[in-house]
Amino acid sequence: MASDPPPSKRRRSDGAEVVTTSEGYYPPTKQRPVVVFSQGGGGDSDDCASSTTGSVTSLQITHAAIQLQGLGSRPLEVTPLRELRGPAFLSSSWPVMQGKETEFKVASYNTKESPLVVFAHGGGAPSTSQWMIKWKELIGEALNAIEVVTFDYPYILAKRKAPPKAEKLVDYHLKIAKDALVKHPGHPLVLMGKSLGSRVSCMIAGADGLNVASIVCLGYPLKGMNGAFRDSTLLELQAPTLFVQGSNDCQCPLDKLELTRRQMNCKNEVYIIDGGDHSFQIGKKCQESSGMTQDQAERAAAHAIAQFVFRSIRES
C-alpha cells in the first residue's frame, strides 16, 4: 500500500490547526473522508464511480464527473448521500460524516453561485507570465469561476520595470473590479493577488460598491524593502481573508504573520506550502524528502483556496 503524502499545515483564526494533503482537506484529529466533484464532459455516474476507491450508496449524478478521495490510499466509504442530478458541479472538498445524510450545496456550471475572481499580478511580472497563467487555470478550475479576470497595472502597460507605491494602483485596480461586477452581476466577488497584487486587493476591499465574498493573498509581502512590517491595511479588513504562503518566503516571516493575524478583525486563515519561496517554488531536496511534487503542492493549495472561498460564501 502506498504511503500517504505528507500534509501541509495551516491555522484558522480561532487557533485550530487543519491539514491539507494532495488528496484533500482534513481536520487533524478526525481524518474524515471527503468528496470532491469536478466538471466533466458528460460521463454518467457509473463511469465515474468505477474509478474511485471504496463504495458509494444512494448517489446519482448525470453529466458530471465525480472523484472520491480518501486519506491516501485508504478505503473510502460514503453512506448515504442526498441524491444529486446534473448537470452538477461542486468545486470544493467536503467532509462526509458516516451514518448521516450530508447536505451538499451544488452549483450548476456558471450559475449565480460561481464566483467571480479578480486576480492581480505581482510587482515583477505581468498577467501574461507563466506563473500567472498557471495559477489562473488552477483557480478557475478549483472554484468553477464564472471568470478569472487578470489585468496589467499601468506601469506594466507603460513598460516600466519598477512598480509605483501600492497606493497609486488602487484606483485602476478598483475600476477593473467594478467593471467585472458589471459584466457578471450577482456573482460572489473574490479578490485575489500575488504579492503586490494582494496588497492592492486588500486596499480596495472596503471600497463602496464592492461586496467582497473573500480575499486570497498569494505570497503577501508583509515585510517591506526597508524591513518595516506593512500590516495596517490588514488590520482594517472585514472580508474573510486567506493567506497562502511559502514557508521559506523571506518577505513574509510566518511568526510575524501569525502575530498580525491575531490582531485582524476579519475571519482569516493561512495555508502554508512547505518549502515554498515567495512564488511557492519548492527545492528538489524538499520535494524528495516530502514526497510531494511541485504540481501536487500547488494543486493542494488550490483545493484549500476553494475550501475557504466556498465556506466564506456559505457563511456570508
PDB file of C-alpha atoms in Angstrom:
ATOM      1  CA  MET A   1       0.000   0.000   0.000  1.00  0.00           C
ATOM      2  CA  ALA A   2       1.407   3.370  -0.971  1.00  0.00           C
ATOM      3  CA  SER A   3       2.243   5.710   1.872  1.00  0.00           C
ATOM      4  CA  ASP A   4       0.199   8.857   2.395  1.00  0.00           C
ATOM      5  CA  PRO A   5       1.738  12.125   1.192  1.00  0.00           C
ATOM      6  CA  PRO A   6       2.944  14.396   3.989  1.00  0.00           C
ATOM      7  CA  PRO A   7       0.483  17.117   4.945  1.00  0.00           C
ATOM      8  CA  SER A   8       0.840  20.871   4.793  1.00  0.00           C
ATOM      9  CA  LYS A   9      -0.454  22.679   7.861  1.00  0.00           C
ATOM     10  CA  ARG A  10      -2.299  25.920   8.395  1.00  0.00           C
ATOM     11  CA  ARG A  11      -4.148  27.576  11.255  1.00  0.00           C
ATOM     12  CA  ARG A  12      -7.533  29.225  11.396  1.00  0.00           C
ATOM     13  CA  SER A  13      -8.101  32.499  13.201  1.00  0.00           C
ATOM     14  CA  ASP A  14      -9.643  30.550  16.095  1.00  0.00           C
ATOM     15  CA  GLY A  15      -6.318  28.762  16.596  1.00  0.00           C
ATOM     16  CA  ALA A  16      -7.429  25.360  15.331  1.00  0.00           C
ATOM     17  CA  GLU A  17      -4.964  23.591  13.090  1.00  0.00           C
ATOM     18  CA  VAL A  18      -6.107  21.946   9.882  1.00  0.00           C
ATOM     19  CA  VAL A  19      -4.226  19.770   7.438  1.00  0.00           C
ATOM     20  CA  THR A  20      -4.302  19.618   3.661  1.00  0.00           C
ATOM     21  CA  THR A  21      -2.675  16.837   1.651  1.00  0.00           C
ATOM     22  CA  SER A  22      -2.569  16.357  -2.096  1.00  0.00           C
ATOM     23  CA  GLU A  23      -5.603  14.124  -1.553  1.00  0.00           C
ATOM     24  CA  GLY A  24      -7.801  16.785   0.006  1.00  0.00           C
ATOM     25  CA  TYR A  25      -8.620  18.722   3.179  1.00  0.00           C
ATOM     26  CA  TYR A  26      -8.807  17.121   6.611  1.00  0.00           C
ATOM     27  CA  PRO A  27      -9.091  18.186  10.257  1.00  0.00           C
ATOM     28  CA  PRO A  28      -6.047  16.833  12.133  1.00  0.00           C
ATOM     29  CA  THR A  29      -7.787  14.728  14.780  1.00  0.00           C
ATOM     30  CA  LYS A  30     -10.758  13.299  12.895  1.00  0.00           C
ATOM     31  CA  GLN A  31      -9.399  12.395   9.496  1.00  0.00           C
ATOM     32  CA  ARG A  32     -12.687  12.024   7.661  1.00  0.00           C
ATOM     33  CA  PRO A  33     -13.152  11.141   4.006  1.00  0.00           C
ATOM     34  CA  VAL A  34     -14.068  13.894   1.601  1.00  0.00           C
ATOM     35  CA  VAL A  35     -15.944  14.088  -1.661  1.00  0.00           C
ATOM     36  CA  VAL A  36     -14.637  16.252  -4.472  1.00  0.00           C
ATOM     37  CA  PHE A  37     -16.694  16.990  -7.581  1.00  0.00           C
ATOM     38  CA  SER A  38     -15.120  18.267 -10.781  1.00  0.00           C
ATOM     39  CA  GLN A  39     -16.651  19.389 -14.062  1.00  0.00           C
ATOM     40  CA  GLY A  40     -16.905  16.603 -16.604  1.00  0.00           C
ATOM     41  CA  GLY A  41     -17.848  16.188 -20.199  1.00  0.00           C
ATOM     42  CA  GLY A  42     -20.926  14.036 -19.924  1.00  0.00           C
ATOM     43  CA  GLY A  43     -19.937  10.758 -18.310  1.00  0.00           C
ATOM     44  CA  ASP A  44     -22.589   9.038 -16.211  1.00  0.00           C
ATOM     45  CA  SER A  45     -22.382   8.139 -12.554  1.00  0.00           C
ATOM     46  CA  ASP A  46     -21.466   4.513 -13.170  1.00  0.00           C
ATOM     47  CA  ASP A  47     -18.486   5.525 -15.295  1.00  0.00           C
ATOM     48  CA  CYS A  48     -17.336   7.975 -12.657  1.00  0.00           C
ATOM     49  CA  ALA A  49     -17.775   5.643  -9.717  1.00  0.00           C
ATOM     50  CA  SER A  50     -15.825   2.841 -11.375  1.00  0.00           C
ATOM     51  CA  SER A  51     -12.542   4.720 -10.960  1.00  0.00           C
ATOM     52  CA  THR A  52     -12.971   5.538  -7.266  1.00  0.00           C
ATOM     53  CA  THR A  53     -11.752   3.842  -4.122  1.00  0.00           C
ATOM     54  CA  GLY A  54     -14.416   2.494  -1.782  1.00  0.00           C
ATOM     55  CA  SER A  55     -18.166   2.237  -2.069  1.00  0.00           C
ATOM     56  CA  VAL A  56     -20.925   4.745  -2.791  1.00  0.00           C
ATOM     57  CA  THR A  57     -24.588   4.318  -1.916  1.00  0.00           C
ATOM     58  CA  SER A  58     -27.623   6.410  -2.833  1.00  0.00           C
ATOM     59  CA  LEU A  59     -25.639   8.632  -5.178  1.00  0.00           C
ATOM     60  CA  GLN A  60     -26.833   9.527  -8.665  1.00  0.00           C
ATOM     61  CA  ILE A  61     -25.083  12.105 -10.803  1.00  0.00           C
ATOM     62  CA  THR A  62     -25.587  12.745 -14.504  1.00  0.00           C
ATOM     63  CA  HIS A  63     -23.457  14.805 -16.865  1.00  0.00           C
ATOM     64  CA  ALA A  64     -20.776  15.371 -14.256  1.00  0.00           C
ATOM     65  CA  ALA A  65     -17.542  13.752 -13.245  1.00  0.00           C
ATOM     66  CA  ILE A  66     -17.143  12.613  -9.657  1.00  0.00           C
ATOM     67  CA  GLN A  67     -13.877  11.943  -7.936  1.00  0.00           C
ATOM     68  CA  LEU A  68     -13.897  10.398  -4.491  1.00  0.00           C
ATOM     69  CA  GLN A  69     -10.741  10.804  -2.493  1.00  0.00           C
ATOM     70  CA  GLY A  70      -9.893   9.160   0.802  1.00  0.00           C
ATOM     71  CA  LEU A  71      -6.931   9.717   3.061  1.00  0.00           C
ATOM     72  CA  GLY A  72      -4.070   8.496   0.907  1.00  0.00           C
ATOM     73  CA  SER A  73      -4.883   5.047  -0.422  1.00  0.00           C
ATOM     74  CA  ARG A  74      -7.124   4.015   2.467  1.00  0.00           C
ATOM     75  CA  PRO A  75     -10.638   2.769   1.630  1.00  0.00           C
ATOM     76  CA  LEU A  76     -13.380   5.367   1.372  1.00  0.00           C
ATOM     77  CA  GLU A  77     -16.928   4.644   2.497  1.00  0.00           C
ATOM     78  CA  VAL A  78     -19.735   7.139   1.931  1.00  0.00           C
ATOM     79  CA  THR A  79     -23.201   6.429   3.351  1.00  0.00           C
ATOM     80  CA  PRO A  80     -25.627   7.735   2.230  1.00  0.00           C
ATOM     81  CA  LEU A  81     -25.643  10.983   0.247  1.00  0.00           C
ATOM     82  CA  ARG A  82     -28.586  13.076  -0.878  1.00  0.00           C
ATOM     83  CA  GLU A  83     -29.437  12.282  -4.480  1.00  0.00           C
ATOM     84  CA  LEU A  84     -27.961  14.752  -6.911  1.00  0.00           C
ATOM     85  CA  ARG A  85     -28.970  15.281 -10.517  1.00  0.00           C
ATOM     86  CA  GLY A  86     -26.875  17.133 -13.088  1.00  0.00           C
ATOM     87  CA  PRO A  87     -25.504  18.986 -14.685  1.00  0.00           C
ATOM     88  CA  ALA A  88     -23.890  19.490 -11.312  1.00  0.00           C
ATOM     89  CA  PHE A  89     -20.609  20.771 -10.017  1.00  0.00           C
ATOM     90  CA  LEU A  90     -19.220  21.082  -6.541  1.00  0.00           C
ATOM     91  CA  SER A  91     -15.777  22.588  -6.683  1.00  0.00           C
ATOM     92  CA  SER A  92     -14.593  22.145  -3.122  1.00  0.00           C
ATOM     93  CA  SER A  93     -13.679  19.305  -0.769  1.00  0.00           C
ATOM     94  CA  TRP A  94     -16.479  18.486   1.680  1.00  0.00           C
ATOM     95  CA  PRO A  95     -16.333  16.329   4.829  1.00  0.00           C
ATOM     96  CA  VAL A  96     -18.619  13.295   4.803  1.00  0.00           C
ATOM     97  CA  MET A  97     -19.977  12.130   8.141  1.00  0.00           C
ATOM     98  CA  GLN A  98     -20.577   8.403   8.082  1.00  0.00           C
ATOM     99  CA  GLY A  99     -24.077   7.310   9.047  1.00  0.00           C
ATOM    100  CA  LYS A 100     -25.609  10.717   8.347  1.00  0.00           C
ATOM    101  CA  GLU A 101     -27.176  12.217   5.277  1.00  0.00           C
ATOM    102  CA  THR A 102     -24.958  15.060   4.138  1.00  0.00           C
ATOM    103  CA  GLU A 103     -26.407  18.172   2.589  1.00  0.00           C
ATOM    104  CA  PHE A 104     -24.481  19.367  -0.432  1.00  0.00           C
ATOM    105  CA  LYS A 105     -24.909  22.773  -1.979  1.00  0.00           C
ATOM    106  CA  VAL A 106     -24.486  22.053  -5.670  1.00  0.00           C
ATOM    107  CA  ALA A 107     -23.990  24.772  -8.240  1.00  0.00           C
ATOM    108  CA  SER A 108     -24.707  24.138 -11.892  1.00  0.00           C
ATOM    109  CA  TYR A 109     -21.890  25.273 -14.115  1.00  0.00           C
ATOM    110  CA  ASN A 110     -21.815  29.056 -14.494  1.00  0.00           C
ATOM    111  CA  THR A 111     -24.734  29.787 -12.187  1.00  0.00           C
ATOM    112  CA  LYS A 112     -25.002  32.744  -9.818  1.00  0.00           C
ATOM    113  CA  GLU A 113     -23.126  30.626  -7.273  1.00  0.00           C
ATOM    114  CA  SER A 114     -19.987  30.560  -9.429  1.00  0.00           C
ATOM    115  CA  PRO A 115     -17.565  33.141  -8.015  1.00  0.00           C
ATOM    116  CA  LEU A 116     -16.040  35.988  -9.968  1.00  0.00           C
ATOM    117  CA  VAL A 117     -12.302  36.248  -9.324  1.00  0.00           C
ATOM    118  CA  VAL A 118     -10.291  39.425  -9.932  1.00  0.00           C
ATOM    119  CA  PHE A 119      -6.666  38.276  -9.905  1.00  0.00           C
ATOM    120  CA  ALA A 120      -3.870  40.870  -9.755  1.00  0.00           C
ATOM    121  CA  HIS A 121      -0.259  40.148 -10.661  1.00  0.00           C
ATOM    122  CA  GLY A 122       2.828  40.748  -8.552  1.00  0.00           C
ATOM    123  CA  GLY A 123       5.307  43.571  -8.850  1.00  0.00           C
ATOM    124  CA  GLY A 124       7.821  41.843 -11.068  1.00  0.00           C
ATOM    125  CA  ALA A 125       5.801  40.047 -13.744  1.00  0.00           C
ATOM    126  CA  PRO A 126       2.723  40.822 -15.879  1.00  0.00           C
ATOM    127  CA  SER A 127      -0.525  38.913 -16.110  1.00  0.00           C
ATOM    128  CA  THR A 128       0.874  37.028 -19.121  1.00  0.00           C
ATOM    129  CA  SER A 129       3.702  35.426 -17.122  1.00  0.00           C
ATOM    130  CA  GLN A 130       3.744  31.641 -16.937  1.00  0.00           C
ATOM    131  CA  TRP A 131       3.177  31.802 -13.175  1.00  0.00           C
ATOM    132  CA  MET A 132       0.031  33.901 -13.551  1.00  0.00           C
ATOM    133  CA  ILE A 133      -1.310  31.764 -16.402  1.00  0.00           C
ATOM    134  CA  LYS A 134      -0.791  28.575 -14.388  1.00  0.00           C
ATOM    135  CA  TRP A 135      -2.479  29.935 -11.263  1.00  0.00           C
ATOM    136  CA  LYS A 136      -5.311  31.450 -13.259  1.00  0.00           C
ATOM    137  CA  GLU A 137      -6.079  27.994 -14.624  1.00  0.00           C
ATOM    138  CA  LEU A 138      -5.732  26.324 -11.218  1.00  0.00           C
ATOM    139  CA  ILE A 139      -8.079  28.782  -9.533  1.00  0.00           C
ATOM    140  CA  GLY A 140     -10.594  28.837 -12.366  1.00  0.00           C
ATOM    141  CA  GLU A 141     -10.889  25.069 -12.207  1.00  0.00           C
ATOM    142  CA  ALA A 142     -10.870  24.781  -8.408  1.00  0.00           C
ATOM    143  CA  LEU A 143     -13.530  27.468  -7.922  1.00  0.00           C
ATOM    144  CA  ASN A 144     -15.627  26.759 -11.020  1.00  0.00           C
ATOM    145  CA  ALA A 145     -15.326  30.515 -11.508  1.00  0.00           C
ATOM    146  CA  ILE A 146     -17.610  32.379 -13.898  1.00  0.00           C
ATOM    147  CA  GLU A 147     -14.412  34.215 -14.880  1.00  0.00           C
ATOM    148  CA  VAL A 148     -10.919  34.789 -13.536  1.00  0.00           C
ATOM    149  CA  VAL A 149     -10.139  38.366 -14.554  1.00  0.00           C
ATOM    150  CA  THR A 150      -6.453  39.177 -14.930  1.00  0.00           C
ATOM    151  CA  PHE A 151      -5.035  42.517 -15.995  1.00  0.00           C
ATOM    152  CA  ASP A 152      -1.849  44.575 -16.106  1.00  0.00           C
ATOM    153  CA  TYR A 153      -1.253  47.618 -13.962  1.00  0.00           C
ATOM    154  CA  PRO A 154      -0.445  50.855 -15.855  1.00  0.00           C
ATOM    155  CA  TYR A 155       3.281  50.695 -15.126  1.00  0.00           C
ATOM    156  CA  ILE A 156       3.402  47.308 -16.891  1.00  0.00           C
ATOM    157  CA  LEU A 157       1.493  48.705 -19.861  1.00  0.00           C
ATOM    158  CA  ALA A 158       3.987  51.583 -19.963  1.00  0.00           C
ATOM    159  CA  LYS A 159       6.829  49.020 -19.947  1.00  0.00           C
ATOM    160  CA  ARG A 160       8.305  50.302 -16.722  1.00  0.00           C
ATOM    161  CA  LYS A 161      10.033  47.666 -14.638  1.00  0.00           C
ATOM    162  CA  ALA A 162       9.671  49.168 -11.178  1.00  0.00           C
ATOM    163  CA  PRO A 163       6.147  49.457  -9.756  1.00  0.00           C
ATOM    164  CA  PRO A 164       4.986  52.629  -8.003  1.00  0.00           C
ATOM    165  CA  LYS A 165       3.751  52.640  -4.444  1.00  0.00           C
ATOM    166  CA  ALA A 166       0.801  50.303  -3.979  1.00  0.00           C
ATOM    167  CA  GLU A 167      -1.491  53.200  -3.101  1.00  0.00           C
ATOM    168  CA  LYS A 168      -1.096  54.619  -6.608  1.00  0.00           C
ATOM    169  CA  LEU A 169      -2.535  51.430  -8.113  1.00  0.00           C
ATOM    170  CA  VAL A 170      -5.752  51.429  -6.084  1.00  0.00           C
ATOM    171  CA  ASP A 171      -7.955  53.451  -8.449  1.00  0.00           C
ATOM    172  CA  TYR A 172      -7.016  51.392 -11.500  1.00  0.00           C
ATOM    173  CA  HIS A 173      -7.494  48.100  -9.654  1.00  0.00           C
ATOM    174  CA  LEU A 174     -10.837  49.239  -8.287  1.00  0.00           C
ATOM    175  CA  LYS A 175     -12.087  50.133 -11.777  1.00  0.00           C
ATOM    176  CA  ILE A 176     -11.147  46.656 -13.023  1.00  0.00           C
ATOM    177  CA  ALA A 177     -13.104  45.057 -10.180  1.00  0.00           C
ATOM    178  CA  LYS A 178     -16.186  47.232 -10.707  1.00  0.00           C
ATOM    179  CA  ASP A 179     -16.156  46.625 -14.468  1.00  0.00           C
ATOM    180  CA  ALA A 180     -16.006  42.894 -13.802  1.00  0.00           C
ATOM    181  CA  LEU A 181     -19.024  43.134 -11.490  1.00  0.00           C
ATOM    182  CA  VAL A 182     -20.972  44.987 -14.166  1.00  0.00           C
ATOM    183  CA  LYS A 183     -20.185  42.144 -16.563  1.00  0.00           C
ATOM    184  CA  HIS A 184     -21.123  39.439 -14.034  1.00  0.00           C
ATOM    185  CA  PRO A 185     -23.698  40.951 -11.647  1.00  0.00           C
ATOM    186  CA  GLY A 186     -24.762  38.883  -8.684  1.00  0.00           C
ATOM    187  CA  HIS A 187     -21.745  36.591  -8.585  1.00  0.00           C
ATOM    188  CA  PRO A 188     -19.696  36.376  -5.359  1.00  0.00           C
ATOM    189  CA  LEU A 189     -16.591  38.536  -5.741  1.00  0.00           C
ATOM    190  CA  VAL A 190     -13.209  37.101  -4.789  1.00  0.00           C
ATOM    191  CA  LEU A 191     -10.242  39.467  -4.738  1.00  0.00           C
ATOM    192  CA  MET A 192      -7.013  37.577  -5.276  1.00  0.00           C
ATOM    193  CA  GLY A 193      -3.493  38.819  -5.835  1.00  0.00           C
ATOM    194  CA  LYS A 194       0.121  37.767  -5.997  1.00  0.00           C
ATOM    195  CA  SER A 195       2.466  39.731  -3.710  1.00  0.00           C
ATOM    196  CA  LEU A 196       1.952  43.392  -4.688  1.00  0.00           C
ATOM    197  CA  GLY A 197      -1.404  42.483  -6.214  1.00  0.00           C
ATOM    198  CA  SER A 198      -2.527  41.002  -2.902  1.00  0.00           C
ATOM    199  CA  ARG A 199      -1.674  44.248  -1.085  1.00  0.00           C
ATOM    200  CA  VAL A 200      -3.705  46.316  -3.528  1.00  0.00           C
ATOM    201  CA  SER A 201      -6.558  43.770  -3.376  1.00  0.00           C
ATOM    202  CA  CYS A 202      -6.712  44.335   0.378  1.00  0.00           C
ATOM    203  CA  MET A 203      -6.630  48.095  -0.135  1.00  0.00           C
ATOM    204  CA  ILE A 204      -9.726  48.120  -2.381  1.00  0.00           C
ATOM    205  CA  ALA A 205     -11.687  45.520  -0.398  1.00  0.00           C
ATOM    206  CA  GLY A 206     -13.566  48.110   1.645  1.00  0.00           C
ATOM    207  CA  ALA A 207     -14.471  50.390  -1.246  1.00  0.00           C
ATOM    208  CA  ASP A 208     -18.068  51.482  -1.789  1.00  0.00           C
ATOM    209  CA  GLY A 209     -19.888  49.330  -4.307  1.00  0.00           C
ATOM    210  CA  LEU A 210     -17.807  46.223  -3.649  1.00  0.00           C
ATOM    211  CA  ASN A 211     -19.383  43.341  -1.767  1.00  0.00           C
ATOM    212  CA  VAL A 212     -16.340  41.137  -1.336  1.00  0.00           C
ATOM    213  CA  ALA A 213     -17.009  37.494  -0.503  1.00  0.00           C
ATOM    214  CA  SER A 214     -13.381  36.731   0.306  1.00  0.00           C
ATOM    215  CA  ILE A 215      -9.790  37.801  -0.253  1.00  0.00           C
ATOM    216  CA  VAL A 216      -6.992  35.416  -1.222  1.00  0.00           C
ATOM    217  CA  CYS A 217      -3.415  36.644  -0.773  1.00  0.00           C
ATOM    218  CA  LEU A 218      -0.782  34.603  -2.619  1.00  0.00           C
ATOM    219  CA  GLY A 219       2.575  35.435  -1.063  1.00  0.00           C
ATOM    220  CA  TYR A 220       1.573  38.533   0.876  1.00  0.00           C
ATOM    221  CA  PRO A 221       4.638  40.836   1.197  1.00  0.00           C
ATOM    222  CA  LEU A 222       4.256  41.642   4.863  1.00  0.00           C
ATOM    223  CA  LYS A 223       7.868  42.786   5.178  1.00  0.00           C
ATOM    224  CA  GLY A 224       8.778  45.863   3.146  1.00  0.00           C
ATOM    225  CA  MET A 225      12.053  46.596   1.392  1.00  0.00           C
ATOM    226  CA  ASN A 226      13.159  48.746   4.331  1.00  0.00           C
ATOM    227  CA  GLY A 227      12.380  45.983   6.807  1.00  0.00           C
ATOM    228  CA  ALA A 228       9.187  47.570   8.139  1.00  0.00           C
ATOM    229  CA  PHE A 229       6.121  45.372   8.528  1.00  0.00           C
ATOM    230  CA  ARG A 230       3.138  46.520   6.482  1.00  0.00           C
ATOM    231  CA  ASP A 231       0.116  45.370   8.461  1.00  0.00           C
ATOM    232  CA  SER A 232      -2.091  48.479   8.725  1.00  0.00           C
ATOM    233  CA  THR A 233      -4.231  47.549   5.709  1.00  0.00           C
ATOM    234  CA  LEU A 234      -4.722  44.013   7.004  1.00  0.00           C
ATOM    235  CA  LEU A 235      -5.970  45.273  10.359  1.00  0.00           C
ATOM    236  CA  GLU A 236      -8.769  47.189   8.606  1.00  0.00           C
ATOM    237  CA  LEU A 237     -10.116  44.244   6.593  1.00  0.00           C
ATOM    238  CA  GLN A 238     -13.658  42.990   7.137  1.00  0.00           C
ATOM    239  CA  ALA A 239     -13.918  40.327   4.413  1.00  0.00           C
ATOM    240  CA  PRO A 240     -12.714  36.767   5.140  1.00  0.00           C
ATOM    241  CA  THR A 241      -9.057  36.552   4.152  1.00  0.00           C
ATOM    242  CA  LEU A 242      -6.823  33.611   3.288  1.00  0.00           C
ATOM    243  CA  PHE A 243      -3.040  33.871   3.168  1.00  0.00           C
ATOM    244  CA  VAL A 244      -1.213  31.310   1.043  1.00  0.00           C
ATOM    245  CA  GLN A 245       2.460  31.488   1.964  1.00  0.00           C
ATOM    246  CA  GLY A 246       5.628  29.553   1.260  1.00  0.00           C
ATOM    247  CA  SER A 247       7.373  28.514   4.466  1.00  0.00           C
ATOM    248  CA  ASN A 248      10.635  29.942   3.091  1.00  0.00           C
ATOM    249  CA  ASP A 249       9.205  33.285   1.953  1.00  0.00           C
ATOM    250  CA  CYS A 250      11.604  35.937   3.235  1.00  0.00           C
ATOM    251  CA  GLN A 251       9.042  38.669   2.512  1.00  0.00           C
ATOM    252  CA  CYS A 252       6.589  37.220   4.999  1.00  0.00           C
ATOM    253  CA  PRO A 253       8.066  35.697   8.178  1.00  0.00           C
ATOM    254  CA  LEU A 254       5.419  33.306   9.422  1.00  0.00           C
ATOM    255  CA  ASP A 255       5.811  34.300  13.065  1.00  0.00           C
ATOM    256  CA  LYS A 256       5.149  37.940  12.178  1.00  0.00           C
ATOM    257  CA  LEU A 257       2.171  36.937  10.037  1.00  0.00           C
ATOM    258  CA  GLU A 258       0.769  34.954  12.951  1.00  0.00           C
ATOM    259  CA  LEU A 259       1.006  38.000  15.220  1.00  0.00           C
ATOM    260  CA  THR A 260      -0.730  40.122  12.587  1.00  0.00           C
ATOM    261  CA  ARG A 261      -3.498  37.578  12.073  1.00  0.00           C
ATOM    262  CA  ARG A 262      -4.285  37.571  15.769  1.00  0.00           C
ATOM    263  CA  GLN A 263      -4.859  41.323  15.613  1.00  0.00           C
ATOM    264  CA  MET A 264      -7.042  41.242  12.500  1.00  0.00           C
ATOM    265  CA  ASN A 265     -10.769  41.851  12.887  1.00  0.00           C
ATOM    266  CA  CYS A 266     -11.888  39.632   9.996  1.00  0.00           C
ATOM    267  CA  LYS A 267     -12.012  35.875   9.798  1.00  0.00           C
ATOM    268  CA  ASN A 268      -8.641  34.762   8.474  1.00  0.00           C
ATOM    269  CA  GLU A 269      -6.628  31.639   7.803  1.00  0.00           C
ATOM    270  CA  VAL A 270      -3.191  30.761   6.477  1.00  0.00           C
ATOM    271  CA  TYR A 271      -2.230  27.899   4.213  1.00  0.00           C
ATOM    272  CA  ILE A 272       1.479  27.092   4.231  1.00  0.00           C
ATOM    273  CA  ILE A 273       3.278  25.495   1.310  1.00  0.00           C
ATOM    274  CA  ASP A 274       6.121  23.630   2.976  1.00  0.00           C
ATOM    275  CA  GLY A 275       9.468  24.536   1.451  1.00  0.00           C
ATOM    276  CA  GLY A 276       7.951  27.145  -0.844  1.00  0.00           C
ATOM    277  CA  ASP A 277       9.556  30.511  -1.535  1.00  0.00           C
ATOM    278  CA  HIS A 278       7.801  33.795  -2.343  1.00  0.00           C
ATOM    279  CA  SER A 279       6.477  32.270  -5.582  1.00  0.00           C
ATOM    280  CA  PHE A 280       5.844  28.857  -3.959  1.00  0.00           C
ATOM    281  CA  GLN A 281       8.777  27.194  -5.697  1.00  0.00           C
ATOM    282  CA  ILE A 282       9.948  24.159  -3.729  1.00  0.00           C
ATOM    283  CA  GLY A 283      13.533  22.891  -3.927  1.00  0.00           C
ATOM    284  CA  LYS A 284      14.174  19.412  -5.278  1.00  0.00           C
ATOM    285  CA  LYS A 285      15.558  18.151  -1.973  1.00  0.00           C
ATOM    286  CA  CYS A 286      12.461  19.333  -0.154  1.00  0.00           C
ATOM    287  CA  GLN A 287      10.217  17.693  -2.747  1.00  0.00           C
ATOM    288  CA  GLU A 288      12.128  14.434  -2.384  1.00  0.00           C
ATOM    289  CA  SER A 289      12.007  14.495   1.408  1.00  0.00           C
ATOM    290  CA  SER A 290       8.303  15.368   1.490  1.00  0.00           C
ATOM    291  CA  GLY A 291       7.251  13.022  -1.296  1.00  0.00           C
ATOM    292  CA  MET A 292       5.158  15.787  -2.856  1.00  0.00           C
ATOM    293  CA  THR A 293       5.889  17.257  -6.272  1.00  0.00           C
ATOM    294  CA  GLN A 294       5.608  20.931  -7.173  1.00  0.00           C
ATOM    295  CA  ASP A 295       2.407  20.267  -9.073  1.00  0.00           C
ATOM    296  CA  GLN A 296       0.866  18.312  -6.191  1.00  0.00           C
ATOM    297  CA  ALA A 297       1.727  21.055  -3.723  1.00  0.00           C
ATOM    298  CA  GLU A 298       0.169  23.744  -5.909  1.00  0.00           C
ATOM    299  CA  ARG A 299      -2.979  21.734  -6.569  1.00  0.00           C
ATOM    300  CA  ALA A 300      -3.356  21.056  -2.844  1.00  0.00           C
ATOM    301  CA  ALA A 301      -3.130  24.812  -2.274  1.00  0.00           C
ATOM    302  CA  ALA A 302      -5.778  25.448  -4.939  1.00  0.00           C
ATOM    303  CA  HIS A 303      -8.111  22.969  -3.219  1.00  0.00           C
ATOM    304  CA  ALA A 304      -7.532  24.715   0.108  1.00  0.00           C
ATOM    305  CA  ILE A 305      -8.387  28.044  -1.524  1.00  0.00           C
ATOM    306  CA  ALA A 306     -11.618  26.578  -2.906  1.00  0.00           C
ATOM    307  CA  GLN A 307     -12.487  25.197   0.531  1.00  0.00           C
ATOM    308  CA  PHE A 308     -12.007  28.616   2.127  1.00  0.00           C
ATOM    309  CA  VAL A 309     -13.833  30.585  -0.569  1.00  0.00           C
ATOM    310  CA  PHE A 310     -16.922  28.397  -0.665  1.00  0.00           C
ATOM    311  CA  ARG A 311     -17.111  28.220   3.107  1.00  0.00           C
ATOM    312  CA  SER A 312     -16.925  32.023   3.221  1.00  0.00           C
ATOM    313  CA  ILE A 313     -19.677  32.313   0.617  1.00  0.00           C
ATOM    314  CA  ARG A 314     -21.930  29.926   2.527  1.00  0.00           C
ATOM    315  CA  GLU A 315     -21.401  31.792   5.792  1.00  0.00           C
ATOM    316  CA  SER A 316     -21.931  35.263   4.345  1.00  0.00           C
TER     317      SER A 316
END
